Amino acid sequence: MSLLLQIQEQIVNLEGEILAPLETPVPEEVKMNLFEMAVNGGWLMIPIILLLFIAIGIFIERVLVINKAAKEDDSFMHRIKDYIHEGKIQSAINLCKQTNTPYARMIEKGISRLGRPMNDIQVAVENVGTIEIAKLEKGFPWVATTAAAAPMIGFLGTVTGMIQAFFDMANAGSDVSIGLLSGGIYQALVTTVAGLIVGIIALFGYNYLVSRVNGVVAKMENQSMEFMDLLNEPIKS
């Protein structure tokens, strides 16, 4: 009986020795890390990231400015009309200063030119409007430049990365391996993706800002036309 037990134990041990090599270890899951990707992208990632931060900063600052400029007081022109008809010019100017919007500054300039020819008043209002639009569009060239330059820098990283890969391959001779080429190719792909992402973000941000400014410009034109119509109204006896 003991001999039979020993034989069974030997069989179990033999099965364990045979099956042990067949058990393969489970590889650890490797996750992509954005910081490591940025580092492996090379030095060209620095201007791409700087352009991203600049574009985001300008976008947030411009949104706040445009939102302030876009606020509208429905009673503004009615009060201006009443003040002008009553001869309260200083009260009308004070109202414009309190409102503190681009169209209010246009109207203020027009009120300050009352008594001069209508053409002079219109030119003064238009000049202020041009200045106000330029103020609203401050920083737009940087966002537009980011939308165009970031992908180009990314493509430059693609070229330099592929050059590095072929340079390593040429120096390796017959010992070429995937690992040898992966560094340059990795850099090429990372910079391309980063440049495209930053460029797309900047492009959408720029178009959004332009559309918001166009809305403010439309309000300014409406207010200036209403003001000029007010001055052209016949005086009631």
C-alpha positions as protocol buffer text, in pm:
chain_id: "A"
residue {
  index: 1
  type: MET
  ca { x: 0 y: 0 z: 0 }
}
residue {
  index: 2
  type: SER
  ca { x: 284 y: 240 z: 87 }
}
residue {
  index: 3
  type: LEU
  ca { x: 455 y: 152 z: -241 }
}
residue {
  index: 4
  type: LEU
  ca { x: 140 y: 252 z: -427 }
}
residue {
  index: 5
  type: LEU
  ca { x: 126 y: 587 z: -248 }
}
residue {
  index: 6
  type: GLN
  ca { x: 489 y: 658 z: -334 }
}
residue {
  index: 7
  type: ILE
  ca { x: 421 y: 585 z: -701 }
}
residue {
  index: 8
  type: GLN
  ca { x: 122 y: 824 z: -700 }
}
residue {
  index: 9
  type: GLU
  ca { x: 333 y: 1101 z: -540 }
}
residue {
  index: 10
  type: GLN
  ca { x: 604 y: 1055 z: -801 }
}
residue {
  index: 11
  type: ILE
  ca { x: 344 y: 1077 z: -1080 }
}
residue {
  index: 12
  type: VAL
  ca { x: 204 y: 1403 z: -933 }
}
residue {
  index: 13
  type: ASN
  ca { x: 553 y: 1552 z: -903 }
}
residue {
  index: 14
  type: LEU
  ca { x: 634 y: 1449 z: -1259 }
}
residue {
  index: 15
  type: GLU
  ca { x: 315 y: 1614 z: -1388 }
}
residue {
  index: 16
  type: GLY
  ca { x: 407 y: 1936 z: -1203 }
}
residue {
  index: 17
  type: GLU
  ca { x: 755 y: 1938 z: -1357 }
}
residue {
  index: 18
  type: ILE
  ca { x: 610 y: 1885 z: -1705 }
}
residue {
  index: 19
  type: LEU
  ca { x: 337 y: 2152 z: -1674 }
}
residue {
  index: 20
  type: ALA
  ca { x: 555 y: 2414 z: -1501 }
}
residue {
  index: 21
  type: PRO
  ca { x: 738 y: 2529 z: -1818 }
}
residue {
  index: 22
  type: LEU
  ca { x: 404 y: 2558 z: -1995 }
}
residue {
  index: 23
  type: GLU
  ca { x: 282 y: 2824 z: -1752 }
}
residue {
  index: 24
  type: THR
  ca { x: 376 y: 3159 z: -1906 }
}
residue {
  index: 25
  type: PRO
  ca { x: 384 y: 3471 z: -1688 }
}
residue {
  index: 26
  type: VAL
  ca { x: 117 y: 3732 z: -1763 }
}
residue {
  index: 27
  type: PRO
  ca { x: 284 y: 4051 z: -1891 }
}
residue {
  index: 28
  type: GLU
  ca { x: 209 y: 4371 z: -1703 }
}
residue {
  index: 29
  type: GLU
  ca { x: -20 y: 4613 z: -1884 }
}
residue {
  index: 30
  type: VAL
  ca { x: 169 y: 4920 z: -2008 }
}
residue {
  index: 31
  type: LYS
  ca { x: -39 y: 5237 z: -2018 }
}
residue {
  index: 32
  type: MET
  ca { x: 36 y: 5549 z: -2218 }
}
residue {
  index: 33
  type: ASN
  ca { x: 144 y: 5849 z: -2012 }
}
residue {
  index: 34
  type: LEU
  ca { x: 89 y: 6193 z: -2162 }
}
residue {
  index: 35
  type: PHE
  ca { x: 385 y: 6343 z: -1978 }
}
residue {
  index: 36
  type: GLU
  ca { x: 619 y: 6069 z: -2100 }
}
residue {
  index: 37
  type: MET
  ca { x: 485 y: 6113 z: -2452 }
}
residue {
  index: 38
  type: ALA
  ca { x: 557 y: 6487 z: -2436 }
}
residue {
  index: 39
  type: VAL
  ca { x: 910 y: 6421 z: -2311 }
}
residue {
  index: 40
  type: ASN
  ca { x: 978 y: 6160 z: -2579 }
}
residue {
  index: 41
  type: GLY
  ca { x: 852 y: 6402 z: -2842 }
}
residue {
  index: 42
  type: GLY
  ca { x: 1177 y: 6594 z: -2818 }
}
residue {
  index: 43
  type: TRP
  ca { x: 1257 y: 6963 z: -2789 }
}
residue {
  index: 44
  type: LEU
  ca { x: 1002 y: 7059 z: -3057 }
}
residue {
  index: 45
  type: MET
  ca { x: 728 y: 6985 z: -2803 }
}
residue {
  index: 46
  type: ILE
  ca { x: 837 y: 7297 z: -2610 }
}
residue {
  index: 47
  type: PRO
  ca { x: 721 y: 7555 z: -2871 }
}
residue {
  index: 48
  type: ILE
  ca { x: 403 y: 7355 z: -2933 }
}
residue {
  index: 49
  type: ILE
  ca { x: 312 y: 7356 z: -2563 }
}
residue {
  index: 50
  type: LEU
  ca { x: 405 y: 7724 z: -2530 }
}
residue {
  index: 51
  type: LEU
  ca { x: 178 y: 7811 z: -2822 }
}
residue {
  index: 52
  type: LEU
  ca { x: -103 y: 7613 z: -2658 }
}
residue {
  index: 53
  type: PHE
  ca { x: -73 y: 7802 z: -2328 }
}
residue {
  index: 54
  type: ILE
  ca { x: -54 y: 8138 z: -2507 }
}
residue {
  index: 55
  type: ALA
  ca { x: -361 y: 8061 z: -2719 }
}
residue {
  index: 56
  type: ILE
  ca { x: -563 y: 7942 z: -2419 }
}
residue {
  index: 57
  type: GLY
  ca { x: -467 y: 8250 z: -2216 }
}
residue {
  index: 58
  type: ILE
  ca { x: -562 y: 8489 z: -2496 }
}
residue {
  index: 59
  type: PHE
  ca { x: -885 y: 8299 z: -2560 }
}
residue {
  index: 60
  type: ILE
  ca { x: -1002 y: 8323 z: -2197 }
}
residue {
  index: 61
  type: GLU
  ca { x: -905 y: 8691 z: -2169 }
}
residue {
  index: 62
  type: ARG
  ca { x: -1078 y: 8781 z: -2498 }
}
residue {
  index: 63
  type: VAL
  ca { x: -1396 y: 8593 z: -2405 }
}
residue {
  index: 64
  type: LEU
  ca { x: -1423 y: 8797 z: -2086 }
}
residue {
  index: 65
  type: VAL
  ca { x: -1365 y: 9124 z: -2274 }
}
residue {
  index: 66
  type: ILE
  ca { x: -1610 y: 9038 z: -2553 }
}
residue {
  index: 67
  type: ASN
  ca { x: -1877 y: 8929 z: -2305 }
}
residue {
  index: 68
  type: LYS
  ca { x: -1847 y: 9266 z: -2134 }
}
residue {
  index: 69
  type: ALA
  ca { x: -1865 y: 9448 z: -2468 }
}
residue {
  index: 70
  type: ALA
  ca { x: -2167 y: 9244 z: -2580 }
}
residue {
  index: 71
  type: LYS
  ca { x: -2389 y: 9339 z: -2287 }
}
residue {
  index: 72
  type: GLU
  ca { x: -2678 y: 9548 z: -2408 }
}
residue {
  index: 73
  type: ASP
  ca { x: -2914 y: 9788 z: -2232 }
}
residue {
  index: 74
  type: ASP
  ca { x: -3247 y: 9797 z: -2414 }
}
residue {
  index: 75
  type: SER
  ca { x: -3333 y: 10135 z: -2261 }
}
residue {
  index: 76
  type: PHE
  ca { x: -3001 y: 10298 z: -2353 }
}
residue {
  index: 77
  type: MET
  ca { x: -3102 y: 10459 z: -2683 }
}
residue {
  index: 78
  type: HIS
  ca { x: -3443 y: 10562 z: -2548 }
}
residue {
  index: 79
  type: ARG
  ca { x: -3276 y: 10748 z: -2263 }
}
residue {
  index: 80
  type: ILE
  ca { x: -3023 y: 10904 z: -2502 }
}
residue {
  index: 81
  type: LYS
  ca { x: -3309 y: 11020 z: -2723 }
}
residue {
  index: 82
  type: ASP
  ca { x: -3492 y: 11175 z: -2429 }
}
residue {
  index: 83
  type: TYR
  ca { x: -3181 y: 11353 z: -2304 }
}
residue {
  index: 84
  type: ILE
  ca { x: -3102 y: 11499 z: -2648 }
}
residue {
  index: 85
  type: HIS
  ca { x: -3458 y: 11614 z: -2707 }
}
residue {
  index: 86
  type: GLU
  ca { x: -3458 y: 11778 z: -2364 }
}
residue {
  index: 87
  type: GLY
  ca { x: -3122 y: 11941 z: -2429 }
}
residue {
  index: 88
  type: LYS
  ca { x: -2950 y: 11749 z: -2148 }
}
residue {
  index: 89
  type: ILE
  ca { x: -2629 y: 11683 z: -2340 }
}
residue {
  index: 90
  type: GLN
  ca { x: -2412 y: 11632 z: -2031 }
}
residue {
  index: 91
  type: SER
  ca { x: -2658 y: 11379 z: -1891 }
}
residue {
  index: 92
  type: ALA
  ca { x: -2640 y: 11186 z: -2219 }
}
residue {
  index: 93
  type: ILE
  ca { x: -2258 y: 11187 z: -2204 }
}
residue {
  index: 94
  type: ASN
  ca { x: -2264 y: 11068 z: -1843 }
}
residue {
  index: 95
  type: LEU
  ca { x: -2497 y: 10783 z: -1939 }
}
residue {
  index: 96
  type: CYS
  ca { x: -2254 y: 10674 z: -2212 }
}
residue {
  index: 97
  type: LYS
  ca { x: -1966 y: 10673 z: -1964 }
}
residue {
  index: 98
  type: GLN
  ca { x: -2165 y: 10471 z: -1713 }
}
residue {
  index: 99
  type: THR
  ca { x: -2267 y: 10214 z: -1977 }
}
residue {
  index: 100
  type: ASN
  ca { x: -1898 y: 10175 z: -2078 }
}
residue {
  index: 101
  type: THR
  ca { x: -1944 y: 9959 z: -2388 }
}
residue {
  index: 102
  type: PRO
  ca { x: -1804 y: 10003 z: -2740 }
}
residue {
  index: 103
  type: TYR
  ca { x: -2131 y: 10131 z: -2883 }
}
residue {
  index: 104
  type: ALA
  ca { x: -2174 y: 10367 z: -2585 }
}
residue {
  index: 105
  type: ARG
  ca { x: -1832 y: 10519 z: -2655 }
}
residue {
  index: 106
  type: MET
  ca { x: -1930 y: 10563 z: -3019 }
}
residue {
  index: 107
  type: ILE
  ca { x: -2248 y: 10745 z: -2919 }
}
residue {
  index: 108
  type: GLU
  ca { x: -2052 y: 10954 z: -2669 }
}
residue {
  index: 109
  type: LYS
  ca { x: -1817 y: 11070 z: -2945 }
}
residue {
  index: 110
  type: GLY
  ca { x: -2114 y: 11155 z: -3165 }
}
residue {
  index: 111
  type: ILE
  ca { x: -2281 y: 11355 z: -2887 }
}
residue {
  index: 112
  type: SER
  ca { x: -1961 y: 11548 z: -2825 }
}
residue {
  index: 113
  type: ARG
  ca { x: -1968 y: 11654 z: -3192 }
}
residue {
  index: 114
  type: LEU
  ca { x: -2324 y: 11789 z: -3184 }
}
residue {
  index: 115
  type: GLY
  ca { x: -2352 y: 12123 z: -3360 }
}
residue {
  index: 116
  type: ARG
  ca { x: -2112 y: 12026 z: -3635 }
}
residue {
  index: 117
  type: PRO
  ca { x: -2209 y: 11902 z: -3986 }
}
residue {
  index: 118
  type: MET
  ca { x: -2369 y: 11556 z: -3994 }
}
residue {
  index: 119
  type: ASN
  ca { x: -2086 y: 11419 z: -4204 }
}
residue {
  index: 120
  type: ASP
  ca { x: -1832 y: 11517 z: -3936 }
}
residue {
  index: 121
  type: ILE
  ca { x: -2040 y: 11348 z: -3668 }
}
residue {
  index: 122
  type: GLN
  ca { x: -2070 y: 11028 z: -3873 }
}
residue {
  index: 123
  type: VAL
  ca { x: -1697 y: 11017 z: -3946 }
}
residue {
  index: 124
  type: ALA
  ca { x: -1617 y: 11066 z: -3576 }
}
residue {
  index: 125
  type: VAL
  ca { x: -1854 y: 10783 z: -3479 }
}
residue {
  index: 126
  type: GLU
  ca { x: -1707 y: 10551 z: -3744 }
}
residue {
  index: 127
  type: ASN
  ca { x: -1350 y: 10626 z: -3634 }
}
residue {
  index: 128
  type: VAL
  ca { x: -1432 y: 10535 z: -3275 }
}
residue {
  index: 129
  type: GLY
  ca { x: -1601 y: 10218 z: -3400 }
}
residue {
  index: 130
  type: THR
  ca { x: -1286 y: 10118 z: -3589 }
}
residue {
  index: 131
  type: ILE
  ca { x: -1075 y: 10172 z: -3278 }
}
residue {
  index: 132
  type: GLU
  ca { x: -1316 y: 9971 z: -3063 }
}
residue {
  index: 133
  type: ILE
  ca { x: -1311 y: 9679 z: -3307 }
}
residue {
  index: 134
  type: ALA
  ca { x: -931 y: 9681 z: -3305 }
}
residue {
  index: 135
  type: LYS
  ca { x: -940 y: 9665 z: -2925 }
}
residue {
  index: 136
  type: LEU
  ca { x: -1173 y: 9365 z: -2933 }
}
residue {
  index: 137
  type: GLU
  ca { x: -948 y: 9183 z: -3181 }
}
residue {
  index: 138
  type: LYS
  ca { x: -635 y: 9234 z: -2971 }
}
residue {
  index: 139
  type: GLY
  ca { x: -441 y: 8907 z: -2950 }
}
residue {
  index: 140
  type: PHE
  ca { x: -626 y: 8743 z: -3240 }
}
residue {
  index: 141
  type: PRO
  ca { x: -309 y: 8719 z: -3455 }
}
residue {
  index: 142
  type: TRP
  ca { x: -147 y: 8502 z: -3186 }
}
residue {
  index: 143
  type: VAL
  ca { x: -438 y: 8257 z: -3188 }
}
residue {
  index: 144
  type: ALA
  ca { x: -441 y: 8249 z: -3568 }
}
residue {
  index: 145
  type: THR
  ca { x: -65 y: 8196 z: -3573 }
}
residue {
  index: 146
  type: THR
  ca { x: -99 y: 7906 z: -3330 }
}
residue {
  index: 147
  type: ALA
  ca { x: -362 y: 7744 z: -3552 }
}
residue {
  index: 148
  type: ALA
  ca { x: -123 y: 7758 z: -3847 }
}
residue {
  index: 149
  type: ALA
  ca { x: 218 y: 7719 z: -3683 }
}
residue {
  index: 150
  type: ALA
  ca { x: 152 y: 7431 z: -3439 }
}
residue {
  index: 151
  type: PRO
  ca { x: 80 y: 7171 z: -3713 }
}
residue {
  index: 152
  type: MET
  ca { x: 380 y: 7295 z: -3910 }
}
residue {
  index: 153
  type: ILE
  ca { x: 607 y: 7251 z: -3607 }
}
residue {
  index: 154
  type: GLY
  ca { x: 457 y: 6905 z: -3562 }
}
residue {
  index: 155
  type: PHE
  ca { x: 539 y: 6816 z: -3922 }
}
residue {
  index: 156
  type: LEU
  ca { x: 892 y: 6947 z: -3866 }
}
residue {
  index: 157
  type: GLY
  ca { x: 917 y: 6704 z: -3575 }
}
residue {
  index: 158
  type: THR
  ca { x: 804 y: 6428 z: -3811 }
}
residue {
  index: 159
  type: VAL
  ca { x: 1087 y: 6505 z: -4050 }
}
residue {
  index: 160
  type: THR
  ca { x: 1353 y: 6533 z: -3781 }
}
residue {
  index: 161
  type: GLY
  ca { x: 1230 y: 6212 z: -3616 }
}
residue {
  index: 162
  type: MET
  ca { x: 1248 y: 6017 z: -3941 }
}
residue {
  index: 163
  type: ILE
  ca { x: 1593 y: 6161 z: -4011 }
}
residue {
  index: 164
  type: GLN
  ca { x: 1705 y: 6040 z: -3667 }
}
residue {
  index: 165
  type: ALA
  ca { x: 1558 y: 5695 z: -3735 }
}
residue {
  index: 166
  type: PHE
  ca { x: 1740 y: 5658 z: -4069 }
}
residue {
  index: 167
  type: PHE
  ca { x: 2059 y: 5799 z: -3918 }
}
residue {
  index: 168
  type: ASP
  ca { x: 2052 y: 5532 z: -3645 }
}
residue {
  index: 169
  type: MET
  ca { x: 1976 y: 5267 z: -3904 }
}
residue {
  index: 170
  type: ALA
  ca { x: 2269 y: 5374 z: -4122 }
}
residue {
  index: 171
  type: ASN
  ca { x: 2511 y: 5369 z: -3828 }
}
residue {
  index: 172
  type: ALA
  ca { x: 2386 y: 5031 z: -3704 }
}
residue {
  index: 173
  type: GLY
  ca { x: 2489 y: 4853 z: -4023 }
}
residue {
  index: 174
  type: SER
  ca { x: 2359 y: 4497 z: -4022 }
}
residue {
  index: 175
  type: ASP
  ca { x: 2242 y: 4514 z: -3656 }
}
residue {
  index: 176
  type: VAL
  ca { x: 1920 y: 4699 z: -3740 }
}
residue {
  index: 177
  type: SER
  ca { x: 1630 y: 4626 z: -3503 }
}
residue {
  index: 178
  type: ILE
  ca { x: 1284 y: 4760 z: -3432 }
}
residue {
  index: 179
  type: GLY
  ca { x: 1403 y: 4901 z: -3101 }
}
residue {
  index: 180
  type: LEU
  ca { x: 1673 y: 5099 z: -3278 }
}
residue {
  index: 181
  type: LEU
  ca { x: 1423 y: 5270 z: -3508 }
}
residue {
  index: 182
  type: SER
  ca { x: 1143 y: 5317 z: -3256 }
}
residue {
  index: 183
  type: GLY
  ca { x: 1293 y: 5628 z: -3091 }
}
residue {
  index: 184
  type: GLY
  ca { x: 1295 y: 5844 z: -3404 }
}
residue {
  index: 185
  type: ILE
  ca { x: 958 y: 5715 z: -3527 }
}
residue {
  index: 186
  type: TYR
  ca { x: 805 y: 5771 z: -3182 }
}
residue {
  index: 187
  type: GLN
  ca { x: 926 y: 6130 z: -3180 }
}
residue {
  index: 188
  type: ALA
  ca { x: 792 y: 6185 z: -3531 }
}
residue {
  index: 189
  type: LEU
  ca { x: 443 y: 6060 z: -3446 }
}
residue {
  index: 190
  type: VAL
  ca { x: 418 y: 6237 z: -3109 }
}
residue {
  index: 191
  type: THR
  ca { x: 511 y: 6580 z: -3244 }
}
residue {
  index: 192
  type: THR
  ca { x: 271 y: 6538 z: -3537 }
}
residue {
  index: 193
  type: VAL
  ca { x: -21 y: 6448 z: -3312 }
}
residue {
  index: 194
  type: ALA
  ca { x: 59 y: 6726 z: -3063 }
}
residue {
  index: 195
  type: GLY
  ca { x: 88 y: 6988 z: -3338 }
}
residue {
  index: 196
  type: LEU
  ca { x: -242 y: 6884 z: -3496 }
}
residue {
  index: 197
  type: ILE
  ca { x: -427 y: 6883 z: -3164 }
}
residue {
  index: 198
  type: VAL
  ca { x: -301 y: 7229 z: -3069 }
}
residue {
  index: 199
  type: GLY
  ca { x: -373 y: 7361 z: -3418 }
}
residue {
  index: 200
  type: ILE
  ca { x: -731 y: 7229 z: -3415 }
}
residue {
  index: 201
  type: ILE
  ca { x: -798 y: 7376 z: -3069 }
}
residue {
  index: 202
  type: ALA
  ca { x: -660 y: 7714 z: -3176 }
}
residue {
  index: 203
  type: LEU
  ca { x: -856 y: 7711 z: -3502 }
}
residue {
  index: 204
  type: PHE
  ca { x: -1189 y: 7646 z: -3329 }
}
residue {
  index: 205
  type: GLY
  ca { x: -1106 y: 7907 z: -3064 }
}
residue {
  index: 206
  type: TYR
  ca { x: -1016 y: 8167 z: -3326 }
}
residue {
  index: 207
  type: ASN
  ca { x: -1335 y: 8113 z: -3525 }
}
residue {
  index: 208
  type: TYR
  ca { x: -1542 y: 8135 z: -3208 }
}
residue {
  index: 209
  type: LEU
  ca { x: -1380 y: 8467 z: -3113 }
}
residue {
  index: 210
  type: VAL
  ca { x: -1430 y: 8606 z: -3463 }
}
residue {
  index: 211
  type: SER
  ca { x: -1798 y: 8514 z: -3457 }
}
residue {
  index: 212
  type: ARG
  ca { x: -1844 y: 8681 z: -3118 }
}
residue {
  index: 213
  type: VAL
  ca { x: -1673 y: 8999 z: -3238 }
}
residue {
  index: 214
  type: ASN
  ca { x: -1891 y: 9003 z: -3549 }
}
residue {
  index: 215
  type: GLY
  ca { x: -2194 y: 8994 z: -3321 }
}
residue {
  index: 216
  type: VAL
  ca { x: -2064 y: 9293 z: -3125 }
}
residue {
  index: 217
  type: VAL
  ca { x: -1987 y: 9479 z: -3450 }
}
residue {
  index: 218
  type: ALA
  ca { x: -2344 y: 9422 z: -3569 }
}
residue {
  index: 219
  type: LYS
  ca { x: -2476 y: 9576 z: -3246 }
}
residue {
  index: 220
  type: MET
  ca { x: -2241 y: 9872 z: -3283 }
}
residue {
  index: 221
  type: GLU
  ca { x: -2361 y: 9934 z: -3638 }
}
residue {
  index: 222
  type: ASN
  ca { x: -2725 y: 9917 z: -3531 }
}
residue {
  index: 223
  type: GLN
  ca { x: -2670 y: 10161 z: -3246 }
}
residue {
  index: 224
  type: SER
  ca { x: -2476 y: 10407 z: -3463 }
}
residue {
  index: 225
  type: MET
  ca { x: -2744 y: 10399 z: -3732 }
}
residue {
  index: 226
  type: GLU
  ca { x: -3014 y: 10455 z: -3472 }
}
residue {
  index: 227
  type: PHE
  ca { x: -2815 y: 10749 z: -3332 }
}
residue {
  index: 228
  type: MET
  ca { x: -2772 y: 10909 z: -3676 }
}
residue {
  index: 229
  type: ASP
  ca { x: -3144 y: 10861 z: -3745 }
}
residue {
  index: 230
  type: LEU
  ca { x: -3212 y: 11032 z: -3414 }
}
residue {
  index: 231
  type: LEU
  ca { x: -3009 y: 11335 z: -3519 }
}
residue {
  index: 232
  type: ASN
  ca { x: -3187 y: 11345 z: -3856 }
}
residue {
  index: 233
  type: GLU
  ca { x: -3533 y: 11349 z: -3701 }
}
residue {
  index: 234
  type: PRO
  ca { x: -3724 y: 11670 z: -3771 }
}
residue {
  index: 235
  type: ILE
  ca { x: -3753 y: 11902 z: -3474 }
}
residue {
  index: 236
  type: LYS
  ca { x: -4107 y: 11910 z: -3339 }
}
residue {
  index: 237
  type: SER
  ca { x: -4242 y: 12259 z: -3278 }
}
